[in-house]
Amino acid sequence: CIFMALRGPLSRILRSKLGKCSQQTRAESVAVLGAPFCRGQKRGGVEQGPKVIRDAGLVERLSSLDYSVHDFGDLNFPPVEKDEPYMGVKFPRTVGAANKMLSGAVSRAVGAGHRLVLLGGDHSLAIGSVSGHARQCPDLCLIWVDAHADINTPMCSPSGNLHGQPVAFMLKELQDKMPSIPGFSWMKPFLSSRDLVYVGLRDVDPGEHLILKNLGIQYFTMRDIDRLGIQRVMEVALDHLLGRYPSLSE
Ligand SMILES: NC(=[NH2+])NCCC[C@H](N)C(=O)O
């Protein structure tokens, strides 16, 4: 998902789309937040992401691009005892509690005026990172750049892994398909299907495909990118999202 200010050709596209409102596309202040977490899927390793990415020089690189960088360190997720699967969903309480904490931390950082760079961690963390933004930005829209749609509901998930389900928790239109999962009572859906565009899909499950079609969600596959080019894809994606608000799309 893209939360950072867009740079280069993409930022030019965005600027031309936004016209007068574009003065703010450059983030002044970037918050870096680590979420060392892997329980959204079955393998260990991704919890080392924040350390590895920092060691590779992220903060220095961002600073050299003239951002003022505030590193908020890593969240510390307390272990959850006895976290049995629920309706096939694995580690529900652990993932729910981590995302609740993350959502609060993201909301505070965004509310303090920072542009957030979240270092994961597996993709179940999108529940907390996107919901934290939504708490501060009621008109939030989401460009999900990924091979996976990650929109399985617990009922149609082939794996039970929550990293394949975060978008299903966000969408208002899927609310009646979502059972109450332990650990997620804090989470209310906040996004409409028209607020979402996928870019780069390559590996979509049958249940996910049905959801994309039924809800009319805008998406671009890797083949679309090969065919149209990423510039055109981003233009259409942004047109779609900005078209939600006619006053901005002129
Ligand atoms: N963020 C990811 N790596 N997602 C992979 C999801 C794989 C598969 N669609 C599932 O639901 O389990």
PDB file of C-alpha atoms and ligand atoms in Angstrom:
ATOM      1  CA  CYS A   1       0.000   0.000   0.000  1.00  0.00           C
ATOM      2  CA  ILE A   2       1.269   3.476  -0.742  1.00  0.00           C
ATOM      3  CA  PHE A   3       1.241   5.884   2.162  1.00  0.00           C
ATOM      4  CA  MET A   4       4.409   7.753   1.312  1.00  0.00           C
ATOM      5  CA  ALA A   5       4.453  10.866  -0.748  1.00  0.00           C
ATOM      6  CA  LEU A   6       4.813   9.891  -4.385  1.00  0.00           C
ATOM      7  CA  ARG A   7       7.966  11.030  -6.095  1.00  0.00           C
ATOM      8  CA  GLY A   8       9.212  11.269  -9.650  1.00  0.00           C
ATOM      9  CA  PRO A   9       6.804  10.532 -12.522  1.00  0.00           C
ATOM     10  CA  LEU A  10       4.041   9.359 -10.185  1.00  0.00           C
ATOM     11  CA  SER A  11       4.150  12.570  -8.206  1.00  0.00           C
ATOM     12  CA  ARG A  12       3.913  14.514 -11.487  1.00  0.00           C
ATOM     13  CA  ILE A  13       0.802  12.542 -12.418  1.00  0.00           C
ATOM     14  CA  LEU A  14      -0.696  13.188  -9.007  1.00  0.00           C
ATOM     15  CA  ARG A  15       0.164  16.877  -9.204  1.00  0.00           C
ATOM     16  CA  SER A  16      -1.464  17.232 -12.594  1.00  0.00           C
ATOM     17  CA  LYS A  17      -4.560  15.393 -11.351  1.00  0.00           C
ATOM     18  CA  LEU A  18      -4.863  17.419  -8.193  1.00  0.00           C
ATOM     19  CA  GLY A  19      -4.175  20.782  -9.808  1.00  0.00           C
ATOM     20  CA  LYS A  20      -4.421  23.536  -7.250  1.00  0.00           C
ATOM     21  CA  CYS A  21      -4.632  21.207  -4.262  1.00  0.00           C
ATOM     22  CA  SER A  22      -1.204  19.798  -5.044  1.00  0.00           C
ATOM     23  CA  GLN A  23       0.944  22.062  -2.934  1.00  0.00           C
ATOM     24  CA  GLN A  24       0.811  19.553  -0.105  1.00  0.00           C
ATOM     25  CA  THR A  25       1.982  16.419  -1.974  1.00  0.00           C
ATOM     26  CA  ARG A  26       5.516  16.709  -0.517  1.00  0.00           C
ATOM     27  CA  ALA A  27       5.674  15.386   3.011  1.00  0.00           C
ATOM     28  CA  GLU A  28       7.600  17.613   5.360  1.00  0.00           C
ATOM     29  CA  SER A  29       7.879  15.174   8.163  1.00  0.00           C
ATOM     30  CA  VAL A  30       8.083  11.385   7.976  1.00  0.00           C
ATOM     31  CA  ALA A  31       7.431   9.079  10.913  1.00  0.00           C
ATOM     32  CA  VAL A  32       9.100   5.664  10.735  1.00  0.00           C
ATOM     33  CA  LEU A  33       7.434   2.970  12.820  1.00  0.00           C
ATOM     34  CA  GLY A  34       8.493  -0.677  13.148  1.00  0.00           C
ATOM     35  CA  ALA A  35       6.027  -3.540  13.623  1.00  0.00           C
ATOM     36  CA  PRO A  36       8.034  -6.746  14.175  1.00  0.00           C
ATOM     37  CA  PHE A  37       5.180  -9.210  13.715  1.00  0.00           C
ATOM     38  CA  CYS A  38       4.668 -12.514  11.873  1.00  0.00           C
ATOM     39  CA  ARG A  39       1.502 -14.160  13.250  1.00  0.00           C
ATOM     40  CA  GLY A  40      -0.625 -13.268  10.226  1.00  0.00           C
ATOM     41  CA  GLN A  41       0.962 -16.253   8.490  1.00  0.00           C
ATOM     42  CA  LYS A  42       2.807 -19.371   9.459  1.00  0.00           C
ATOM     43  CA  ARG A  43       6.484 -18.634   8.873  1.00  0.00           C
ATOM     44  CA  GLY A  44       8.914 -16.788  11.090  1.00  0.00           C
ATOM     45  CA  GLY A  45      11.326 -14.252   9.646  1.00  0.00           C
ATOM     46  CA  VAL A  46       9.262 -11.244   8.613  1.00  0.00           C
ATOM     47  CA  GLU A  47       9.288  -9.979  12.197  1.00  0.00           C
ATOM     48  CA  GLN A  48      12.927  -9.054  11.502  1.00  0.00           C
ATOM     49  CA  GLY A  49      11.824  -6.697   8.734  1.00  0.00           C
ATOM     50  CA  PRO A  50      12.076  -3.441  10.721  1.00  0.00           C
ATOM     51  CA  LYS A  51      15.652  -4.157  11.832  1.00  0.00           C
ATOM     52  CA  VAL A  52      16.805  -5.312   8.415  1.00  0.00           C
ATOM     53  CA  ILE A  53      15.259  -2.305   6.655  1.00  0.00           C
ATOM     54  CA  ARG A  54      16.726   0.164   9.164  1.00  0.00           C
ATOM     55  CA  ASP A  55      20.144  -1.529   8.892  1.00  0.00           C
ATOM     56  CA  ALA A  56      19.946  -1.087   5.122  1.00  0.00           C
ATOM     57  CA  GLY A  57      19.874   2.698   5.705  1.00  0.00           C
ATOM     58  CA  LEU A  58      16.229   3.723   5.385  1.00  0.00           C
ATOM     59  CA  VAL A  59      16.378   6.657   7.806  1.00  0.00           C
ATOM     60  CA  GLU A  60      19.558   8.047   6.202  1.00  0.00           C
ATOM     61  CA  ARG A  61      18.073   7.717   2.722  1.00  0.00           C
ATOM     62  CA  LEU A  62      14.868   9.490   3.702  1.00  0.00           C
ATOM     63  CA  SER A  63      16.839  12.229   5.431  1.00  0.00           C
ATOM     64  CA  SER A  64      18.999  12.696   2.331  1.00  0.00           C
ATOM     65  CA  LEU A  65      15.775  13.336   0.384  1.00  0.00           C
ATOM     66  CA  ASP A  66      15.159  16.311   2.667  1.00  0.00           C
ATOM     67  CA  TYR A  67      12.475  14.806   4.816  1.00  0.00           C
ATOM     68  CA  SER A  68      12.651  15.410   8.499  1.00  0.00           C
ATOM     69  CA  VAL A  69      12.547  11.865   9.820  1.00  0.00           C
ATOM     70  CA  HIS A  70      11.228  10.872  13.233  1.00  0.00           C
ATOM     71  CA  ASP A  71      11.978   7.268  14.086  1.00  0.00           C
ATOM     72  CA  PHE A  72       9.403   6.085  16.617  1.00  0.00           C
ATOM     73  CA  GLY A  73      11.188   2.757  17.095  1.00  0.00           C
ATOM     74  CA  ASP A  74       9.460  -0.624  17.148  1.00  0.00           C
ATOM     75  CA  LEU A  75       6.158  -1.512  18.757  1.00  0.00           C
ATOM     76  CA  ASN A  76       6.387  -4.205  21.389  1.00  0.00           C
ATOM     77  CA  PHE A  77       3.569  -6.712  20.974  1.00  0.00           C
ATOM     78  CA  PRO A  78       2.863  -8.669  24.163  1.00  0.00           C
ATOM     79  CA  PRO A  79       2.331 -12.411  23.574  1.00  0.00           C
ATOM     80  CA  VAL A  80      -1.247 -13.678  23.833  1.00  0.00           C
ATOM     81  CA  GLU A  81      -1.769 -16.916  25.787  1.00  0.00           C
ATOM     82  CA  LYS A  82      -3.844 -19.781  24.416  1.00  0.00           C
ATOM     83  CA  ASP A  83      -4.782 -18.339  21.059  1.00  0.00           C
ATOM     84  CA  GLU A  84      -6.773 -21.169  19.489  1.00  0.00           C
ATOM     85  CA  PRO A  85      -7.981 -20.887  15.874  1.00  0.00           C
ATOM     86  CA  TYR A  86     -11.521 -19.582  15.425  1.00  0.00           C
ATOM     87  CA  MET A  87     -13.543 -20.648  12.358  1.00  0.00           C
ATOM     88  CA  GLY A  88     -10.257 -21.659  10.768  1.00  0.00           C
ATOM     89  CA  VAL A  89      -8.662 -18.243  11.406  1.00  0.00           C
ATOM     90  CA  LYS A  90      -5.187 -18.618  12.923  1.00  0.00           C
ATOM     91  CA  PHE A  91      -3.887 -16.523  15.858  1.00  0.00           C
ATOM     92  CA  PRO A  92      -6.986 -14.291  15.860  1.00  0.00           C
ATOM     93  CA  ARG A  93      -6.422 -12.716  19.294  1.00  0.00           C
ATOM     94  CA  THR A  94      -2.706 -12.161  18.693  1.00  0.00           C
ATOM     95  CA  VAL A  95      -3.293 -10.481  15.329  1.00  0.00           C
ATOM     96  CA  GLY A  96      -6.276  -8.507  16.667  1.00  0.00           C
ATOM     97  CA  ALA A  97      -4.368  -7.152  19.677  1.00  0.00           C
ATOM     98  CA  ALA A  98      -1.268  -6.244  17.642  1.00  0.00           C
ATOM     99  CA  ASN A  99      -3.362  -4.353  15.110  1.00  0.00           C
ATOM    100  CA  LYS A 100      -5.311  -2.551  17.807  1.00  0.00           C
ATOM    101  CA  MET A 101      -2.034  -1.282  19.245  1.00  0.00           C
ATOM    102  CA  LEU A 102      -0.720  -0.431  15.769  1.00  0.00           C
ATOM    103  CA  SER A 103      -3.880   1.430  14.796  1.00  0.00           C
ATOM    104  CA  GLY A 104      -3.535   3.686  17.849  1.00  0.00           C
ATOM    105  CA  ALA A 105       0.151   4.371  17.200  1.00  0.00           C
ATOM    106  CA  VAL A 106      -0.462   5.158  13.518  1.00  0.00           C
ATOM    107  CA  SER A 107      -3.386   7.411  14.342  1.00  0.00           C
ATOM    108  CA  ARG A 108      -1.260   9.386  16.829  1.00  0.00           C
ATOM    109  CA  ALA A 109       1.632   9.795  14.368  1.00  0.00           C
ATOM    110  CA  VAL A 110      -0.643  10.878  11.498  1.00  0.00           C
ATOM    111  CA  GLY A 111      -2.614  13.143  13.840  1.00  0.00           C
ATOM    112  CA  ALA A 112       0.663  14.837  14.834  1.00  0.00           C
ATOM    113  CA  GLY A 113       1.195  15.741  11.160  1.00  0.00           C
ATOM    114  CA  HIS A 114       3.666  13.072  10.054  1.00  0.00           C
ATOM    115  CA  ARG A 115       3.549  11.036   6.852  1.00  0.00           C
ATOM    116  CA  LEU A 116       3.921   7.451   8.036  1.00  0.00           C
ATOM    117  CA  VAL A 117       6.302   4.756   6.811  1.00  0.00           C
ATOM    118  CA  LEU A 118       5.416   1.472   8.505  1.00  0.00           C
ATOM    119  CA  LEU A 119       7.997  -1.301   8.528  1.00  0.00           C
ATOM    120  CA  GLY A 120       6.470  -4.795   8.773  1.00  0.00           C
ATOM    121  CA  GLY A 121       6.011  -7.514   9.528  1.00  0.00           C
ATOM    122  CA  ASP A 122       3.417  -9.483   7.594  1.00  0.00           C
ATOM    123  CA  HIS A 123       0.491  -8.035   5.706  1.00  0.00           C
ATOM    124  CA  SER A 124      -2.110  -8.571   8.424  1.00  0.00           C
ATOM    125  CA  LEU A 125      -0.615  -5.318   9.782  1.00  0.00           C
ATOM    126  CA  ALA A 126      -2.488  -3.430   7.079  1.00  0.00           C
ATOM    127  CA  ILE A 127      -5.549  -3.676   9.333  1.00  0.00           C
ATOM    128  CA  GLY A 128      -3.893  -1.458  11.927  1.00  0.00           C
ATOM    129  CA  SER A 129      -1.972   0.790   9.579  1.00  0.00           C
ATOM    130  CA  VAL A 130      -4.896   1.615   7.285  1.00  0.00           C
ATOM    131  CA  SER A 131      -7.436   1.904  10.121  1.00  0.00           C
ATOM    132  CA  GLY A 132      -5.046   4.229  11.986  1.00  0.00           C
ATOM    133  CA  HIS A 133      -4.990   6.497   8.931  1.00  0.00           C
ATOM    134  CA  ALA A 134      -8.775   6.284   8.590  1.00  0.00           C
ATOM    135  CA  ARG A 135      -9.194   7.578  12.138  1.00  0.00           C
ATOM    136  CA  GLN A 136      -7.464  10.791  11.055  1.00  0.00           C
ATOM    137  CA  CYS A 137      -8.641  11.009   7.428  1.00  0.00           C
ATOM    138  CA  PRO A 138     -12.364  10.395   6.954  1.00  0.00           C
ATOM    139  CA  ASP A 139     -12.028  10.579   3.133  1.00  0.00           C
ATOM    140  CA  LEU A 140      -9.218   8.039   2.985  1.00  0.00           C
ATOM    141  CA  CYS A 141      -8.678   6.050  -0.176  1.00  0.00           C
ATOM    142  CA  LEU A 142      -6.329   3.140  -0.645  1.00  0.00           C
ATOM    143  CA  ILE A 143      -4.056   2.040  -3.486  1.00  0.00           C
ATOM    144  CA  TRP A 144      -3.058  -1.550  -2.727  1.00  0.00           C
ATOM    145  CA  VAL A 145       0.110  -2.437  -4.629  1.00  0.00           C
ATOM    146  CA  ASP A 146       0.530  -6.184  -4.307  1.00  0.00           C
ATOM    147  CA  ALA A 147       0.371  -9.501  -6.133  1.00  0.00           C
ATOM    148  CA  HIS A 148      -2.345 -10.551  -3.653  1.00  0.00           C
ATOM    149  CA  ALA A 149      -5.770  -8.980  -3.101  1.00  0.00           C
ATOM    150  CA  ASP A 150      -5.776 -10.050   0.588  1.00  0.00           C
ATOM    151  CA  ILE A 151      -9.568  -9.740   0.644  1.00  0.00           C
ATOM    152  CA  ASN A 152     -10.513 -13.268   1.731  1.00  0.00           C
ATOM    153  CA  THR A 153     -13.187 -13.442   4.422  1.00  0.00           C
ATOM    154  CA  PRO A 154     -12.677 -16.069   7.134  1.00  0.00           C
ATOM    155  CA  MET A 155     -15.251 -18.191   5.302  1.00  0.00           C
ATOM    156  CA  CYS A 156     -13.555 -18.204   1.903  1.00  0.00           C
ATOM    157  CA  SER A 157      -9.900 -18.055   3.020  1.00  0.00           C
ATOM    158  CA  PRO A 158      -8.091 -21.130   1.719  1.00  0.00           C
ATOM    159  CA  SER A 159      -5.386 -20.869   4.419  1.00  0.00           C
ATOM    160  CA  GLY A 160      -6.931 -19.289   7.527  1.00  0.00           C
ATOM    161  CA  ASN A 161      -3.973 -16.890   7.578  1.00  0.00           C
ATOM    162  CA  LEU A 162      -4.937 -13.339   8.429  1.00  0.00           C
ATOM    163  CA  HIS A 163      -2.333 -11.835   6.087  1.00  0.00           C
ATOM    164  CA  GLY A 164      -4.681 -12.924   3.282  1.00  0.00           C
ATOM    165  CA  GLN A 165      -7.700 -11.160   4.853  1.00  0.00           C
ATOM    166  CA  PRO A 166      -6.931  -7.561   5.941  1.00  0.00           C
ATOM    167  CA  VAL A 167      -8.989  -5.803   3.252  1.00  0.00           C
ATOM    168  CA  ALA A 168     -12.089  -7.840   4.171  1.00  0.00           C
ATOM    169  CA  PHE A 169     -11.970  -6.256   7.639  1.00  0.00           C
ATOM    170  CA  MET A 170     -11.857  -2.750   6.143  1.00  0.00           C
ATOM    171  CA  LEU A 171     -14.745  -2.826   3.670  1.00  0.00           C
ATOM    172  CA  LYS A 172     -18.214  -1.717   4.748  1.00  0.00           C
ATOM    173  CA  GLU A 173     -19.781  -3.766   1.943  1.00  0.00           C
ATOM    174  CA  LEU A 174     -18.397  -7.014   3.403  1.00  0.00           C
ATOM    175  CA  GLN A 175     -19.628  -6.387   6.941  1.00  0.00           C
ATOM    176  CA  ASP A 176     -22.465  -8.934   6.732  1.00  0.00           C
ATOM    177  CA  LYS A 177     -20.000 -11.588   5.473  1.00  0.00           C
ATOM    178  CA  MET A 178     -17.646 -11.083   8.417  1.00  0.00           C
ATOM    179  CA  PRO A 179     -18.153 -13.189  11.556  1.00  0.00           C
ATOM    180  CA  SER A 180     -17.100 -11.701  14.913  1.00  0.00           C
ATOM    181  CA  ILE A 181     -13.506 -12.841  15.253  1.00  0.00           C
ATOM    182  CA  PRO A 182     -12.049 -12.776  18.782  1.00  0.00           C
ATOM    183  CA  GLY A 183      -9.526  -9.953  19.099  1.00  0.00           C
ATOM    184  CA  PHE A 184     -11.282  -7.715  16.558  1.00  0.00           C
ATOM    185  CA  SER A 185     -14.205  -6.194  18.463  1.00  0.00           C
ATOM    186  CA  TRP A 186     -12.397  -2.809  18.329  1.00  0.00           C
ATOM    187  CA  MET A 187     -12.345  -2.843  14.548  1.00  0.00           C
ATOM    188  CA  LYS A 188     -15.156  -1.266  12.524  1.00  0.00           C
ATOM    189  CA  PRO A 189     -15.081  -1.224   8.698  1.00  0.00           C
ATOM    190  CA  PHE A 190     -14.301   2.235   7.344  1.00  0.00           C
ATOM    191  CA  LEU A 191     -13.712   1.945   3.580  1.00  0.00           C
ATOM    192  CA  SER A 192     -16.144   1.663   0.646  1.00  0.00           C
ATOM    193  CA  SER A 193     -15.288  -0.459  -2.367  1.00  0.00           C
ATOM    194  CA  ARG A 194     -15.033   2.675  -4.548  1.00  0.00           C
ATOM    195  CA  ASP A 195     -12.291   4.001  -2.225  1.00  0.00           C
ATOM    196  CA  LEU A 196      -9.995   1.120  -3.176  1.00  0.00           C
ATOM    197  CA  VAL A 197      -7.852   0.350  -6.234  1.00  0.00           C
ATOM    198  CA  TYR A 198      -5.580  -2.658  -6.645  1.00  0.00           C
ATOM    199  CA  VAL A 199      -2.389  -2.416  -8.677  1.00  0.00           C
ATOM    200  CA  GLY A 200      -0.286  -5.458  -9.589  1.00  0.00           C
ATOM    201  CA  LEU A 201      -2.585  -8.429  -8.861  1.00  0.00           C
ATOM    202  CA  ARG A 202      -1.124 -11.760  -9.922  1.00  0.00           C
ATOM    203  CA  ASP A 203      -2.358 -14.361  -7.430  1.00  0.00           C
ATOM    204  CA  VAL A 204      -6.064 -14.077  -6.593  1.00  0.00           C
ATOM    205  CA  ASP A 205      -8.130 -16.846  -4.944  1.00  0.00           C
ATOM    206  CA  PRO A 206     -11.547 -17.838  -6.399  1.00  0.00           C
ATOM    207  CA  GLY A 207     -13.476 -16.332  -3.441  1.00  0.00           C
ATOM    208  CA  GLU A 208     -11.504 -13.117  -3.764  1.00  0.00           C
ATOM    209  CA  HIS A 209     -12.233 -12.916  -7.479  1.00  0.00           C
ATOM    210  CA  LEU A 210     -15.951 -13.196  -6.736  1.00  0.00           C
ATOM    211  CA  ILE A 211     -15.728 -10.359  -4.195  1.00  0.00           C
ATOM    212  CA  LEU A 212     -13.815  -8.106  -6.616  1.00  0.00           C
ATOM    213  CA  LYS A 213     -16.428  -8.719  -9.320  1.00  0.00           C
ATOM    214  CA  ASN A 214     -19.504  -8.485  -7.075  1.00  0.00           C
ATOM    215  CA  LEU A 215     -18.395  -5.229  -5.473  1.00  0.00           C
ATOM    216  CA  GLY A 216     -17.084  -3.762  -8.746  1.00  0.00           C
ATOM    217  CA  ILE A 217     -13.696  -3.009  -7.239  1.00  0.00           C
ATOM    218  CA  GLN A 218     -11.240  -1.334  -9.632  1.00  0.00           C
ATOM    219  CA  TYR A 219      -8.133  -3.428 -10.175  1.00  0.00           C
ATOM    220  CA  PHE A 220      -5.122  -3.716 -12.457  1.00  0.00           C
ATOM    221  CA  THR A 221      -3.310  -7.021 -12.823  1.00  0.00           C
ATOM    222  CA  MET A 222       0.362  -7.446 -13.685  1.00  0.00           C
ATOM    223  CA  ARG A 223      -0.807  -8.186 -17.222  1.00  0.00           C
ATOM    224  CA  ASP A 224      -2.645  -4.849 -17.323  1.00  0.00           C
ATOM    225  CA  ILE A 225       0.584  -3.136 -16.276  1.00  0.00           C
ATOM    226  CA  ASP A 226       2.533  -4.953 -19.018  1.00  0.00           C
ATOM    227  CA  ARG A 227      -0.123  -3.966 -21.544  1.00  0.00           C
ATOM    228  CA  LEU A 228      -0.840  -0.369 -20.511  1.00  0.00           C
ATOM    229  CA  GLY A 229       2.365   0.643 -18.709  1.00  0.00           C
ATOM    230  CA  ILE A 230       2.530   1.736 -15.078  1.00  0.00           C
ATOM    231  CA  GLN A 231       2.096   5.429 -15.928  1.00  0.00           C
ATOM    232  CA  ARG A 232      -1.282   4.876 -17.604  1.00  0.00           C
ATOM    233  CA  VAL A 233      -2.364   2.472 -14.848  1.00  0.00           C
ATOM    234  CA  MET A 234      -1.606   5.047 -12.154  1.00  0.00           C
ATOM    235  CA  GLU A 235      -3.390   7.776 -14.127  1.00  0.00           C
ATOM    236  CA  VAL A 236      -6.551   5.686 -14.394  1.00  0.00           C
ATOM    237  CA  ALA A 237      -6.278   4.602 -10.747  1.00  0.00           C
ATOM    238  CA  LEU A 238      -5.972   8.196  -9.574  1.00  0.00           C
ATOM    239  CA  ASP A 239      -8.771   9.345 -11.900  1.00  0.00           C
ATOM    240  CA  HIS A 240     -10.980   6.681 -10.380  1.00  0.00           C
ATOM    241  CA  LEU A 241     -10.196   7.723  -6.818  1.00  0.00           C
ATOM    242  CA  LEU A 242     -10.335  11.466  -7.433  1.00  0.00           C
ATOM    243  CA  GLY A 243     -13.554  11.007  -9.419  1.00  0.00           C
ATOM    244  CA  ARG A 244     -15.253  10.158  -6.154  1.00  0.00           C
ATOM    245  CA  TYR A 245     -15.193  13.886  -5.406  1.00  0.00           C
ATOM    246  CA  PRO A 246     -16.263  15.821  -8.515  1.00  0.00           C
ATOM    247  CA  SER A 247     -14.978  19.129  -7.132  1.00  0.00           C
ATOM    248  CA  LEU A 248     -11.416  17.739  -7.074  1.00  0.00           C
ATOM    249  CA  SER A 249     -11.470  16.007 -10.444  1.00  0.00           C
ATOM    250  CA  GLU A 250     -11.921  19.065 -12.726  1.00  0.00           C
TER     251      GLU A 250
HETATM  252  N1  LIG B   1      -0.003 -10.749   1.980  1.00  0.00           N
HETATM  253  C1  LIG B   1       0.201 -11.935   1.495  1.00  0.00           C
HETATM  254  N2  LIG B   1       1.408 -12.433   1.357  1.00  0.00           N
HETATM  255  N3  LIG B   1      -0.889 -12.633   1.144  1.00  0.00           N
HETATM  256  C2  LIG B   1      -0.867 -13.978   0.659  1.00  0.00           C
HETATM  257  C3  LIG B   1      -2.233 -14.556   0.702  1.00  0.00           C
HETATM  258  C4  LIG B   1      -2.259 -15.943   0.116  1.00  0.00           C
HETATM  259  C5  LIG B   1      -3.649 -16.502  -0.004  1.00  0.00           C
HETATM  260  N4  LIG B   1      -4.447 -15.705  -0.864  1.00  0.00           N
HETATM  261  C6  LIG B   1      -4.292 -16.645   1.377  1.00  0.00           C
HETATM  262  O1  LIG B   1      -5.345 -16.149   1.620  1.00  0.00           O
HETATM  263  O2  LIG B   1      -3.732 -17.233   2.243  1.00  0.00           O
END
